[in-house]
């Protein structure tokens, strides 16, 4: 496949790109969601699925997205269309989900702007924060301030009237995002030199302050003491993967594909991806240290004053952590208004570059398809974004924000979309083209294992999470879609409609003809010539095996009444059959993928179906094995102190982050030295 050579805007420098990608990845998700996800799903134990999600699945996928964007020099939809017109919808699917995300992400940013303003007013008022009160009462006051005074919150699914006090900060958010990207990516590449280091500096200050407070270690015990039984729950793994994808800006929005499309032709891809993963992981981990050490400090101060408030009495997830618990904790400590200002300033600067990365990506997708001018599309998009955000700034908006957020980064959003990306690129494209492309310009290279990671390992992992969560959703005691009395659960229905509508709408958009693209991607000559197609017979055999395995698994899942003998027979026969199909399919694909040959379609589909079979097999087995083990408590009880295991976890994490970044830096310097010795690189 030829590489598109054209004059496209670019970042100006490697640093600009790396920082912009880090800016997109490191956002509200790191400070607002990660610490609570970790606390709520097994403490230190959560790091196991999370590290797998970031480094085993996230990193290879990030390299894949970088390579696709860089190779095609196009935003997500066009990048996928480069493989085949039929794949374009995958890019639109992620772009549409990106638009949904930015419509609520901007609302959370608007909350941050408001709280920044309240803190500023607090400083002017001599340090008095509007939610300040002592003891457990203080938490109630902070909660009342956020939910009643600020949001005018009503529980349930009714929307209610629009809150104009949130509308204005929402307008400010979109205006700031607009100003950051209206001049194109060169300016973005400069702005991120401010919006990435600044929140890091603030976070560092918050962390040092937190860790030096008396009682901080007690807080860290809540964060890091592991609760191993949590690992047996599907939700722990699903949240770990959902958080990792959200945090790395992977799959959603096609941000990383778009950003790489603006990267200079000679730039490194693999090492940059590793740096971004490590930086994102490191920021999340340190953010947790900052949050929980401060909560520990709060517990200590309140205990000293004889009205002790333990960390687990107050801590809660989502918006609650950033806008209720942490403001409360700060209000208990000296110089509260100043620290509150620092905290919300950190959130605003963390979030703004993530926000505009999604906007930029949706914008680039539309511009690449239609050829319309950026400065026409951007204002229209901003107005549409504000309009969509109105739902979330109504009195019932917070509920919907949580519903939509959970659906998008839960089972149906990322696991599904990530799976689709890997299947299309791994089995239906020539994944080796992307590997070669990445290797040709990177500080270190990828072996053939990467092809199998994208084609087999990652789809199996994502597929397992998908099926595992799906089976759990369907068996939920409270009911899924329908409650126990047979009434529709509105929130589930709307959430599912949004995630289901996204791929359908995406197919619709991809069918619209693009004036720019006529004749741009001529079909490969070999694909037209059926004589060059290889592995027809073997492919068909593998396909039949994959279907047989799928039928067995479907019977198992859909007919729970069948006898135990049949159950175990079907279960354990389905695995070797699917494995045979996958091995045959891989063999055919590797053998017949060449400049003048291509593997038969049944061979490819055999691989795809067999991958899903194996995922379903693992999910069914896990459900059976873990059924007894899932009665553990979600939030671990009050720990006395940081356990020895937690110290070990802390040490290993710091080693991973610092050692990993050091290694990447070393490879970049070594490669730069080699390049200048052999051939000067003008723009790198
Ligand atoms: N990665 C961002 C965060 O952690 O806050 C959120 C995000 C940005 C999600 C861009 C998706 C995306 F496309």
mmCIF file of C-alpha atoms in Angstrom, residues 14 40 66 126 148-149 202 253 257 263 303 336 367 380 414 419 453 464 521 554 567 575 594 601 667:
data_model
loop_
_atom_site.group_PDB
_atom_site.id
_atom_site.type_symbol
_atom_site.label_atom_id
_atom_site.label_comp_id
_atom_site.label_asym_id
_atom_site.label_seq_id
_atom_site.Cartn_x
_atom_site.Cartn_y
_atom_site.Cartn_z
ATOM 1 C CA UNK A 14 8.429 16.192 18.262
ATOM 2 C CA UNK A 40 -13.327 1.319 45.032
ATOM 3 C CA UNK A 66 -0.331 6.325 15.872
ATOM 4 C CA UNK A 126 -10.076 36.283 53.670
ATOM 5 C CA UNK A 148 -28.293 22.000 45.935
ATOM 6 C CA UNK A 149 -26.782 25.456 45.789
ATOM 7 C CA UNK A 202 0.496 21.972 40.637
ATOM 8 C CA UNK A 253 -12.828 10.074 19.449
ATOM 9 C CA UNK A 257 -5.100 8.723 15.115
ATOM 10 C CA UNK A 263 3.081 14.417 12.909
ATOM 11 C CA UNK A 303 -9.641 13.312 65.028
ATOM 12 C CA UNK A 336 -7.993 26.261 52.499
ATOM 13 C CA UNK A 367 -12.851 18.616 7.449
ATOM 14 C CA UNK A 380 -20.783 25.255 14.153
ATOM 15 C CA UNK A 414 -14.880 0.958 24.580
ATOM 16 C CA UNK A 419 -12.500 -4.759 19.606
ATOM 17 C CA UNK A 453 -1.047 -8.929 19.961
ATOM 18 C CA UNK A 464 -13.618 -11.505 27.358
ATOM 19 C CA UNK A 521 -7.924 5.045 -2.744
ATOM 20 C CA UNK A 554 -24.417 -20.094 22.198
ATOM 21 C CA UNK A 567 -22.579 -28.260 29.643
ATOM 22 C CA UNK A 575 -12.028 -24.312 23.175
ATOM 23 C CA UNK A 594 2.024 -10.625 -0.006
ATOM 24 C CA UNK A 601 -12.240 -14.123 3.237
ATOM 25 C CA UNK A 667 16.517 5.205 23.685
#
